[in-house]
Coordinates of C-alpha atoms in Angstrom, one line a residue:
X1 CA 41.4 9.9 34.7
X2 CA 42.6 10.0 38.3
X3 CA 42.8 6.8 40.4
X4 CA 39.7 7.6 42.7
X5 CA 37.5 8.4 39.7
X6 CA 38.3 4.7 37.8
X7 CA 35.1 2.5 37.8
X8 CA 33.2 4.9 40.2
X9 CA 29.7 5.8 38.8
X10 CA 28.5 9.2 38.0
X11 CA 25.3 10.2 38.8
X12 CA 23.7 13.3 37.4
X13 CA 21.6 14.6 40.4
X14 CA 21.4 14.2 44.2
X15 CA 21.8 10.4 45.1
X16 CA 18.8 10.4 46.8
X17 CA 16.5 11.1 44.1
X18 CA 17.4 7.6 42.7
X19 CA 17.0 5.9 45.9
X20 CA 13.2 4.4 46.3
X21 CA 13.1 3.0 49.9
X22 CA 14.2 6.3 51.9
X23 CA 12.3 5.5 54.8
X24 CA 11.0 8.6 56.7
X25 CA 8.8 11.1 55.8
X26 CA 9.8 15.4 56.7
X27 CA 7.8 17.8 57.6
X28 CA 8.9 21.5 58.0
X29 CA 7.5 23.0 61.6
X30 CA 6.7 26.4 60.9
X31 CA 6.2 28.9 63.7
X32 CA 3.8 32.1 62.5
X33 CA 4.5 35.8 63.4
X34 CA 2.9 37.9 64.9
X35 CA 0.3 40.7 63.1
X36 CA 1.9 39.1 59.6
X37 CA 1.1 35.7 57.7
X38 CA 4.4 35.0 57.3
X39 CA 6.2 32.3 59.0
X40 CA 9.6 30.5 60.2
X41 CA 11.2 27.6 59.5
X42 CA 11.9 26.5 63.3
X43 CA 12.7 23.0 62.7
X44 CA 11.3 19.4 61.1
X45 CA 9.7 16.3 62.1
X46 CA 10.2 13.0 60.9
X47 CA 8.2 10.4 60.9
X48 CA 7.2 7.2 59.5
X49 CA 3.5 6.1 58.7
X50 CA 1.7 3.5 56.9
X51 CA -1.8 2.0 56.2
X52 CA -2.6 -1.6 56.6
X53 CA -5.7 -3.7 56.5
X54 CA -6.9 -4.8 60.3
X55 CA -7.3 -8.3 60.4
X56 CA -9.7 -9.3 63.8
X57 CA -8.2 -11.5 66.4
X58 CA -9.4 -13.8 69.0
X59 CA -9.5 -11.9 72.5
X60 CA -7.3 -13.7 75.0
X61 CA -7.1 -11.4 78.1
X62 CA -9.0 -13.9 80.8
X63 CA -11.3 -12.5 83.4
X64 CA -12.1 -9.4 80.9
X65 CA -15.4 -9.0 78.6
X66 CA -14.0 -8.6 75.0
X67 CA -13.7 -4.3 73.9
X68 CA -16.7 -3.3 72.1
X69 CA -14.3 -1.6 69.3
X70 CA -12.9 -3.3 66.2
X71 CA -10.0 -1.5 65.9
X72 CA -9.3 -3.0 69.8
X73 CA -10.0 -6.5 68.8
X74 CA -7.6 -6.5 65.7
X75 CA -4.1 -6.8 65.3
X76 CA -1.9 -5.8 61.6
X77 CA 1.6 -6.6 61.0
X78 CA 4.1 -4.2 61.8
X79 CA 6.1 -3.3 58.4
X80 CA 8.7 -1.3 59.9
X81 CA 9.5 -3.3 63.3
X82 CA 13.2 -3.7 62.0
X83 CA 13.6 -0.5 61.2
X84 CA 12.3 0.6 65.0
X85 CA 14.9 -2.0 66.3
X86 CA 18.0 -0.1 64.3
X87 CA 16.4 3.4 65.6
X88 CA 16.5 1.9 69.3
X89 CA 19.8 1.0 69.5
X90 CA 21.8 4.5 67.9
X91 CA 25.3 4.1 66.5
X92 CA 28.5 5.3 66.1
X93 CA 29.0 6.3 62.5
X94 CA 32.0 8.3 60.8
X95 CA 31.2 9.9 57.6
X96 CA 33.3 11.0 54.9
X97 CA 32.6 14.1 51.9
X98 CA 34.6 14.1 49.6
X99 CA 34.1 17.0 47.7
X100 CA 36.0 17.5 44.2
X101 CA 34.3 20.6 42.0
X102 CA 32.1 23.5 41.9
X103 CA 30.5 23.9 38.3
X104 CA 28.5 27.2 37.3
X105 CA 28.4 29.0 40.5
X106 CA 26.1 32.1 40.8
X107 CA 28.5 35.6 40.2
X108 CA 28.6 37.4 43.3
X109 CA 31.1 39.8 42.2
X110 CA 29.1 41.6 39.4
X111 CA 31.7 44.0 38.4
X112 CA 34.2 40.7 37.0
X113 CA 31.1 38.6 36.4
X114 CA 32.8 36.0 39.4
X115 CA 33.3 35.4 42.7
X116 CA 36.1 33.8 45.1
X117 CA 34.2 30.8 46.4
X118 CA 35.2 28.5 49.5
X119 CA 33.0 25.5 51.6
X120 CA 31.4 25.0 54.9
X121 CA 30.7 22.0 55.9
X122 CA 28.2 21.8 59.0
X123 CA 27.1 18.4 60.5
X124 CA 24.8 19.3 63.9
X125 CA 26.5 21.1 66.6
X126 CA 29.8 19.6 65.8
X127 CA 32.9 21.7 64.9
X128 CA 32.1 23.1 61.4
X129 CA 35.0 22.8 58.4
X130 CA 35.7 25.9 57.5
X131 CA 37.5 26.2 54.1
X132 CA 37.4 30.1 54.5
X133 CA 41.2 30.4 54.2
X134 CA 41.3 28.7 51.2
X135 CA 39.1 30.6 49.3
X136 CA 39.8 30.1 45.4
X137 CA 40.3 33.8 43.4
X138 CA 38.2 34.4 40.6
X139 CA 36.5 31.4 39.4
X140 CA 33.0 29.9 38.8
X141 CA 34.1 26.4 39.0
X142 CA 36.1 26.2 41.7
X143 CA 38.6 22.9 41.9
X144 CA 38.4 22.4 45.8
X145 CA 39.3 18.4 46.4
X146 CA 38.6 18.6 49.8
X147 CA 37.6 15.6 52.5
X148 CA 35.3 16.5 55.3
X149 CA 35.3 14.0 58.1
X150 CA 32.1 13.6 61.1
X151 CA 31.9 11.8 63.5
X152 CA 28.0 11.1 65.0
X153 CA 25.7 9.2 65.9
X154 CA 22.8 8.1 64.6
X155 CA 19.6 8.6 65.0
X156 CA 20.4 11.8 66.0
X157 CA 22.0 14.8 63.9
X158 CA 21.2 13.8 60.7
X159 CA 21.4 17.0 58.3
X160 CA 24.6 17.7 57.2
X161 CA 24.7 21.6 55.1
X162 CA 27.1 22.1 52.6
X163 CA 27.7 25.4 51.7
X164 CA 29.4 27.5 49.1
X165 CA 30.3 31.3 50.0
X166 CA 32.1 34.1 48.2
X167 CA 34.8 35.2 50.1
X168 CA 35.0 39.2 50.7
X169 CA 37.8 41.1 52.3
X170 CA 35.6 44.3 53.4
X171 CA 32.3 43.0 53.6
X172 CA 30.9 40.2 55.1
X173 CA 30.5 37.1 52.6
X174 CA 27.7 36.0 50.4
X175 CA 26.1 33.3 50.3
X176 CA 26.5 31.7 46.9
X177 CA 23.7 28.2 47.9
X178 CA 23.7 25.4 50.0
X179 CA 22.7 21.9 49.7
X180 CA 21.6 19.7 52.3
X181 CA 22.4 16.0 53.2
X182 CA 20.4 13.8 55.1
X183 CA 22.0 10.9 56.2
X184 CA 19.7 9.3 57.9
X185 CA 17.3 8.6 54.8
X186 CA 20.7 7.2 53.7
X187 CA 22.3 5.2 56.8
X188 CA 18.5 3.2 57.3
X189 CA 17.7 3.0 53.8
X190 CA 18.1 -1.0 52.3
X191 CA 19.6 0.3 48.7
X192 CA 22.1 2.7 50.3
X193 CA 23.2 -0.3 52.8
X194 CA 23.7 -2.2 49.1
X195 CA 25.4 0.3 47.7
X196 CA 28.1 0.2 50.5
X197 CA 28.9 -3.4 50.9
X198 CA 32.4 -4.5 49.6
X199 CA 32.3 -7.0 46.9
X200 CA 34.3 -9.9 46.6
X201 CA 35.6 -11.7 43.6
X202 CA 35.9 -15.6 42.6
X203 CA 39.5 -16.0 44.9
X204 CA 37.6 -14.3 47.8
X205 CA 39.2 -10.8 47.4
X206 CA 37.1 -8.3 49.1
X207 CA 37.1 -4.8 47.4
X208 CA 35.4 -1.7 48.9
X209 CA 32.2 -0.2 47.6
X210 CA 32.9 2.8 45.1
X211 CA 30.1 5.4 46.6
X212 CA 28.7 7.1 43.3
X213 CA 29.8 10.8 42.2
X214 CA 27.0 13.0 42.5
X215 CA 26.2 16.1 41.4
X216 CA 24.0 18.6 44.0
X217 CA 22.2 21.4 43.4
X218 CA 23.2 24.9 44.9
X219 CA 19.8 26.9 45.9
X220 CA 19.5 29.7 48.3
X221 CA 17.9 27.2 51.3
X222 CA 19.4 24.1 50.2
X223 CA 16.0 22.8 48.4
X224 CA 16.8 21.0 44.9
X225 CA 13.1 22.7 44.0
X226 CA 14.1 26.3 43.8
X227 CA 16.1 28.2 41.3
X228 CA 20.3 26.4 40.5
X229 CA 22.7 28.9 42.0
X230 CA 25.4 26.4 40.7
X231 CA 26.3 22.6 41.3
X232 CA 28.7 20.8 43.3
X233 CA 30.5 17.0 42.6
X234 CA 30.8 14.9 45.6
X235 CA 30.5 11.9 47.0
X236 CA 29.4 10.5 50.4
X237 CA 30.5 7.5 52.6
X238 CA 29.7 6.5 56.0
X239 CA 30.5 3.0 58.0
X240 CA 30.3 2.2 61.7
X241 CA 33.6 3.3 64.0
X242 CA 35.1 0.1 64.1
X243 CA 35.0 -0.4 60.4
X244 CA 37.4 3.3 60.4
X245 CA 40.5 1.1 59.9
X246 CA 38.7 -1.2 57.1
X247 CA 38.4 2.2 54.9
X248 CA 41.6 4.7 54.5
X249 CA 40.9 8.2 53.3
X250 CA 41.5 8.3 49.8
X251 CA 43.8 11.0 48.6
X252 CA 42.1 13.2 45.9
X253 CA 44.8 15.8 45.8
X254 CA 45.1 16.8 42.8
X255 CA 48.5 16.1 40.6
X256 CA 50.9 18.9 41.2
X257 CA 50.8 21.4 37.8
X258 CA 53.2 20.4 34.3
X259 CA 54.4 23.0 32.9
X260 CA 54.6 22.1 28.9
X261 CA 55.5 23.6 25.7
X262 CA 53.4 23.4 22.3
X263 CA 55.1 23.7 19.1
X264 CA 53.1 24.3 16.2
X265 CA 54.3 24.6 13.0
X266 CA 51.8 26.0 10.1
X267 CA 53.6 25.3 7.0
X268 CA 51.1 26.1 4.0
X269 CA 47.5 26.6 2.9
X270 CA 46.0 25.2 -0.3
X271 CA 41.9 25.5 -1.7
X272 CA 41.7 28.0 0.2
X273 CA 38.3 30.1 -0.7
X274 CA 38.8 33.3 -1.7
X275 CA 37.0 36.1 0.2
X276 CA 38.2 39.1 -2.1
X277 CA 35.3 39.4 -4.6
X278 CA 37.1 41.9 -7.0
X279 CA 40.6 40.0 -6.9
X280 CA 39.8 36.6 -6.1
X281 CA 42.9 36.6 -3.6
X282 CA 43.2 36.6 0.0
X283 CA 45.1 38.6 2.5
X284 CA 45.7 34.7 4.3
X285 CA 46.7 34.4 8.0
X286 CA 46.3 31.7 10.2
X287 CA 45.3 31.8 14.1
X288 CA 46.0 28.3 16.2
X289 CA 43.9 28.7 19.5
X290 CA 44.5 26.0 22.6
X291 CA 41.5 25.8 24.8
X292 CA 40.5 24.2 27.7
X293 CA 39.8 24.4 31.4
X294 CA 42.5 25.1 34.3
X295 CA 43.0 24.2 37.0
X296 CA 40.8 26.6 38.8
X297 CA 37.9 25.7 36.6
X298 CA 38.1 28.9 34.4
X299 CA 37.8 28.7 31.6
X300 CA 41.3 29.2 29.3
X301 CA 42.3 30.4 25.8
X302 CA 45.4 31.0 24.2
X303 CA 45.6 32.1 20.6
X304 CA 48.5 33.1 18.5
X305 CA 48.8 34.2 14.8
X306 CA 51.3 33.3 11.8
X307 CA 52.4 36.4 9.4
X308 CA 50.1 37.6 6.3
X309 CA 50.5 36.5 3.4
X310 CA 49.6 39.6 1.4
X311 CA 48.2 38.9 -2.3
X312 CA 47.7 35.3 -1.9
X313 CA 46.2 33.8 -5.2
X314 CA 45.1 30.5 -6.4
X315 CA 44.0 29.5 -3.3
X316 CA 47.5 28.6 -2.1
X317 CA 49.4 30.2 0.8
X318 CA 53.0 30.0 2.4
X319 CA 54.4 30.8 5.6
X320 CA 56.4 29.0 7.2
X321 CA 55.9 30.0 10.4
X322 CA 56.4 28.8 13.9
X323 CA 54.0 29.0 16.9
X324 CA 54.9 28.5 20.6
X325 CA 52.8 28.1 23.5
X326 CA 53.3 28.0 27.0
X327 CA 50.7 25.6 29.1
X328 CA 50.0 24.3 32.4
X329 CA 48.6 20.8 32.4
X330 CA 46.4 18.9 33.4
X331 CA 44.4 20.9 31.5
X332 CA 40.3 19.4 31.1
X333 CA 38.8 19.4 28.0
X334 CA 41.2 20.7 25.6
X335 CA 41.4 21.4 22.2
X336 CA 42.8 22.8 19.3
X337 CA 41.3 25.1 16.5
X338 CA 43.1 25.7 13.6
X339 CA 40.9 28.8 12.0
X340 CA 42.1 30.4 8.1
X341 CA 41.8 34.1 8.3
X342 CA 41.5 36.6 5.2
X343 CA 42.9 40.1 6.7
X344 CA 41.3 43.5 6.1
X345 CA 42.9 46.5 6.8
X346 CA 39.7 48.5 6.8
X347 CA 37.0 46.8 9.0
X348 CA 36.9 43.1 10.3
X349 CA 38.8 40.0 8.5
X350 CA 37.1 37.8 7.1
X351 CA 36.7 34.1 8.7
X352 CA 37.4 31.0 5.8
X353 CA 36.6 28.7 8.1
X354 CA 38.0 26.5 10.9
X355 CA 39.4 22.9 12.4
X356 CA 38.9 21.5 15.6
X357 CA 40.5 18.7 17.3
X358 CA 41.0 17.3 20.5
X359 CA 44.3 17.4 22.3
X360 CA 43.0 14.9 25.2
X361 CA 45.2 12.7 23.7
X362 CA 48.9 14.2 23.4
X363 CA 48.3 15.4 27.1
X364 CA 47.7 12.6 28.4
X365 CA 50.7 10.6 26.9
X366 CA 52.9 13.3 27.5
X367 CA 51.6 13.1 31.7
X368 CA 51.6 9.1 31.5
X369 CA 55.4 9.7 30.8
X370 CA 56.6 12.5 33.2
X371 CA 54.4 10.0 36.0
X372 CA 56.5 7.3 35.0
X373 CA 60.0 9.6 35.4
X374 CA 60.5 10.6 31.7
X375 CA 60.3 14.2 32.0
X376 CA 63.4 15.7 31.2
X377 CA 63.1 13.8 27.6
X378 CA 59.2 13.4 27.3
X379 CA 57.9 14.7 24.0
X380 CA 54.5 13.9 21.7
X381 CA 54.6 14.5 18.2
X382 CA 51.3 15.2 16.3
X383 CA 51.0 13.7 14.0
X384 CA 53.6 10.8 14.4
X385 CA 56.6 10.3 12.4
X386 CA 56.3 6.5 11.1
X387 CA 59.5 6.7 8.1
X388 CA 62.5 9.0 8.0
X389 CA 60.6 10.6 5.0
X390 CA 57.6 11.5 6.7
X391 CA 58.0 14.6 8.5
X392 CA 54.6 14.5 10.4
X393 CA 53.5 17.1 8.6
X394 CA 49.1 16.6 8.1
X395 CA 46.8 18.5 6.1
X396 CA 43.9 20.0 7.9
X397 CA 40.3 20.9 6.3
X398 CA 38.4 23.8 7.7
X399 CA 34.8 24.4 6.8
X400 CA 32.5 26.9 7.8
X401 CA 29.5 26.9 9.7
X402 CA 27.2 28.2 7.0
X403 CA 28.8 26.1 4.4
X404 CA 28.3 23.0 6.4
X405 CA 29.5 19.5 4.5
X406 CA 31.8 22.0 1.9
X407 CA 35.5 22.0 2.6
X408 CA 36.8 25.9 2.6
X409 CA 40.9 25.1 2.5
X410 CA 43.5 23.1 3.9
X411 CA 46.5 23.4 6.4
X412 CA 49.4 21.8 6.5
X413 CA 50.7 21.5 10.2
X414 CA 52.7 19.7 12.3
X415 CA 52.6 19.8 16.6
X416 CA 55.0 18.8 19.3
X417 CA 54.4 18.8 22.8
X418 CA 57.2 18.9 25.5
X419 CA 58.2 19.2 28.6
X420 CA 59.3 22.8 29.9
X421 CA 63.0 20.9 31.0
X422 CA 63.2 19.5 27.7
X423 CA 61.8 22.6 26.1
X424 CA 64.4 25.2 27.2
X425 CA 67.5 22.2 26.8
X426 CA 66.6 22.5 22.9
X427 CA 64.9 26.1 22.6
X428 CA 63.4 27.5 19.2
X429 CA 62.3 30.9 18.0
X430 CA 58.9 32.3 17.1
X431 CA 58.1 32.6 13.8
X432 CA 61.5 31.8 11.6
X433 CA 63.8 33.8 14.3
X434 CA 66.9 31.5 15.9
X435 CA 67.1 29.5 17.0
X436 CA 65.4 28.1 13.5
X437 CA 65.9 24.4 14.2
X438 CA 63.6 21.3 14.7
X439 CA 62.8 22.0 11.7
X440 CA 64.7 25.0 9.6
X441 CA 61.6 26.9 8.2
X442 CA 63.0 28.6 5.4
X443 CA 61.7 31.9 3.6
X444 CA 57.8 31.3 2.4
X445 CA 57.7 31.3 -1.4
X446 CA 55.6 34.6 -2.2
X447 CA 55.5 36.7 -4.8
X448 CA 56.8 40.3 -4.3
X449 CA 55.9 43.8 -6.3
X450 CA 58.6 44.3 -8.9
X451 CA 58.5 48.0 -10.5
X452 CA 61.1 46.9 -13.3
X453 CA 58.2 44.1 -14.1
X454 CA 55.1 45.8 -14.3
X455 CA 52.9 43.4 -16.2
X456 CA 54.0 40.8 -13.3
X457 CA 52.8 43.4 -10.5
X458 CA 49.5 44.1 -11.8
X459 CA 48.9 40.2 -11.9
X460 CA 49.9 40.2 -8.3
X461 CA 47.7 43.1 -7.5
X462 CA 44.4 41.9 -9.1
X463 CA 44.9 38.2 -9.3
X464 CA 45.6 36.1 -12.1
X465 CA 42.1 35.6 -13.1
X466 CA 41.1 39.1 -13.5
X467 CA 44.8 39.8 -14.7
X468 CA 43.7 37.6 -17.8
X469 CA 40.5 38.9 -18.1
X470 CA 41.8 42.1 -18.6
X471 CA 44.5 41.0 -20.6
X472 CA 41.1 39.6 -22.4
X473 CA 39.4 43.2 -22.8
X474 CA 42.3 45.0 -23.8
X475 CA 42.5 42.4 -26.5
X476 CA 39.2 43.0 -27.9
X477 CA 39.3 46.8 -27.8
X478 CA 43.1 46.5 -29.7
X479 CA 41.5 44.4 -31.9
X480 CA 38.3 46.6 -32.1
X481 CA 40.6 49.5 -32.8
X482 CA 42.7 48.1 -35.6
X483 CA 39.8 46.7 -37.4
X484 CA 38.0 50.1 -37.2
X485 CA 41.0 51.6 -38.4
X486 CA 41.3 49.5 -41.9
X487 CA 37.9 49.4 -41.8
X488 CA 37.8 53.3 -42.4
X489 CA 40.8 53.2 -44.3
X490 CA 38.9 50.6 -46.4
X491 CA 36.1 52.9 -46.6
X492 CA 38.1 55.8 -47.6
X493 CA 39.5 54.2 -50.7
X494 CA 36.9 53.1 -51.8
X495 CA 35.3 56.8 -51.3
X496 CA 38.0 58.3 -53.3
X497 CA 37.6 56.1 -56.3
X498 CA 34.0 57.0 -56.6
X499 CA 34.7 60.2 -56.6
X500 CA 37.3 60.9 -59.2
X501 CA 35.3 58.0 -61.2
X502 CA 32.1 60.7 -61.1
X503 CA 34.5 63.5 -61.9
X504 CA 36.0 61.9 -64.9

């Protein structure tokens, strides 16, 4: 978890939908057209209002005869008078966006089902940030870690708009949505004001106010009401001028890419359930799939396969076999899936079922030691050796969706994750190529088509269990045969004798 996101709380919509004391009410002033009933937005007005009960006064002003209306000789306390104050005296106020991700933005680029997304930041008739030139390629959740900085006063320009556009090089951009800010429902608001002040612990330690992450909406005019064109994590502060000094920016940079290599080694299969009716044998492969999201925010997938194990009977499997992946870390979200495969040559494999994991874990180890200067010799191990004898090798169950609860096999794997220095001072091979080291995979054990043993070949072709079932049949006829036979020799003898006995 980066620095600036420890202890901060997340909220899961705009801020100020949990705020219950925003103080002013808005009211859109529309302007009509003419010869149509449709209308303009041309601005807002905001106002505040309240209803009290008149409570009658004596009339003091001497020399004058007492109003003949009620409303004239009462008076009513005045809930907002220090609220009036604050909007009589305007102040100098800096505010700070700090803006971190775009999640599930709206495709403007049908043909690749993306778009190429970048902010604008408006506060007023201030200077606008423009983050046109660092438009992100390709991506519905853009990484953009970017800090927007105002400077206004208020009251006064309150509504800050931040946009998301799709960047174009021949046409003019698209909107992708917008989502307004009002800061002054914020600034005069009580619960925002508490949300802001520094706390200070039982030495007299003051610590500034973490400002919670939310996430906004993305419509088309910025109202939360109409229909999501994506979301957008931020966070907002704001503090007088003079407190500028009190509050550095934070730096949410990101952390400068890792690149990593991921060893996995996928040494045998066992209970494995067979998908070949008529044999009751698989054609066994194993896929190992890394998955996660970059650091663009698209979404990533590598996937790489062992050999086949042709013929593979009794449930069991070998291989033997080495996997390498390339990554770039920090990587969010990522896991592993370990999926059991039975190949067919003719139409689609057959799927024996799966494992998923989380790799959250290794990454983050192997970061916490290339942060602390270990990266020429960081490496994780999954799982972890404990004893010279213990290889860290671990068997992995896969099930299958629609045999929920039922174990369909087992794995045996072991992972190492390493650095890209340390990777290519002690390189290894794909598969069982050189260099075959860390560990030696020898040959898998398999059994191989032999023509000068053809009662072994045709168990290898239709399995051991049909191979004795057969075995079985050709028994029974054999024996069904030689019976018959001395049965009808039996039957001729005995034919004979009556014969020559009725002759004689």
């Amino acid at each position: 978890t980066p620095k600036y996101l420890v202890d901060r709380p997340v909220i899961e919509e705009e801020l100020e939908k949990t705020l219950t004391d925003c103080p002013f009410r808005v009211a859109v002033v529309k302007r009509g057209r003419l010869n149509s009933f449709e209308t303009d937005d041309v601005g807002v007005f905001k106002y505040l209002t309240h209803v009290t009960k008149l409570k009658e006064v004596p009339y003091n002003a001497e020399g004058e005869e007492p109003p003949e209306e009620p409303w004239k000789r009462a008076k009513a306390e005045v809930p907002y008078a220090p609220l009036l104050a604050k909007l009589r005296e305007p102040v100098t106020v800096v505010v700070r966006l700090y803006i971190l991700r775009g999640l599930k933005l709206s495709p403007k680029d049908v043909s690749v089902n993306s778009c190429d997304p970048y902010l604008l930041v408006e506060l007023g008739s201030l200077p606008p940030h423009n983050g046109r030139e660092r438009y992100i390629e390709k991506t519905l959740h853009p990484q953009f870690h970017e800090m927007v900085q105002f400077t206004t006063t208020l009251p006064g320009m309150s509504n800050m708009v931040v946009s998301v556009y799709d960047w174009d090089k021949y046409t003019s951009d698209d909107l992708v949505g917008k989502t307004i800010i009002d800061l002054e429902q914020r600034w005069f608001s009580e619960e925002w004001q508490k949300l802001t002040t520094p706390t200070t612990d039982s030495e007299g330690n003051r610590t500034a106010a973490m400002m919670p992450l939310e996430r906004r909406v993305l419509t088309p005019s910025g109202d939360s009401e109409e229909q999501s064109q994506g979301a957008l994590d931020m966070w907002l502060e704001m503090f007088h001028e003079v407190e500028e000094r009190d509050n550095p920016v934070m730096d949410i940079t990101p952390a400068p890419p890792v690149m990593v290599e991921m060893r996995c080694v996928v040494y045998e299969a066992r209970n494995m359930t067979a998908k070949d009716v008529a044999t009751l044998q698989n054609d066994l492969y194993i896929r190992v799939i890394v998955q996660g999201i970059d650091g663009k925010g698209n979404i990533y997938q590598q996937a790489q396969e062992t050999d086949t194990h042709w013929l593979a009977s009794g449930g069991k499997g070998s291989f033997n076999y080495r996997l390498v992946f390339n990554l770039e870390l920090p990587l969010r979200q990522p896991r592993l899936r370990i999926q059991a495969w039975d190949r067919d040559i003719v139409g689609r494999s057959d799927s024996i079922g799966e494992h998923i994991f989380s790799l959250r874990s290794m990454f983050s180890q192997l970061l916490a030691q290339v942060k602390e200067g270990n990266g020429t010799t960081a490496e994780i191990r999954h799982p972890a050796s404990k004893t010279p004898l213990n290889l860290g090798r671990e068997w992995f169950s896969v099930s299958h969706p629609s045999k929920k609860g039922e174990s369909q096999g087992e794995v045996l794997c072991e992972f190492s994750l390493m650095t890209k220095e340390r990777a290519e001072r002690k390189p290894v091979g794909i598969g069982r190529a050189e260099p075959n080291r860390d560990p030696k995979l020898p040959e898998p054990e398999r059994a191989r088509l032999n023509l000068m043993d053809p009662m072994g070949s045709l168990k290898m072709l239709v399995g051991p269990e049909r191979f004795n079932q057969i075995i079985a049949v050709l028994c029974c006829v054999l024996c069904l045969f030689v019976g018959g036979f001395i049965l009808l020799m039996v039957l001729n003898d005995v034919a004979a004798a009556l014969i020559n006995s009725v002759i004689a």
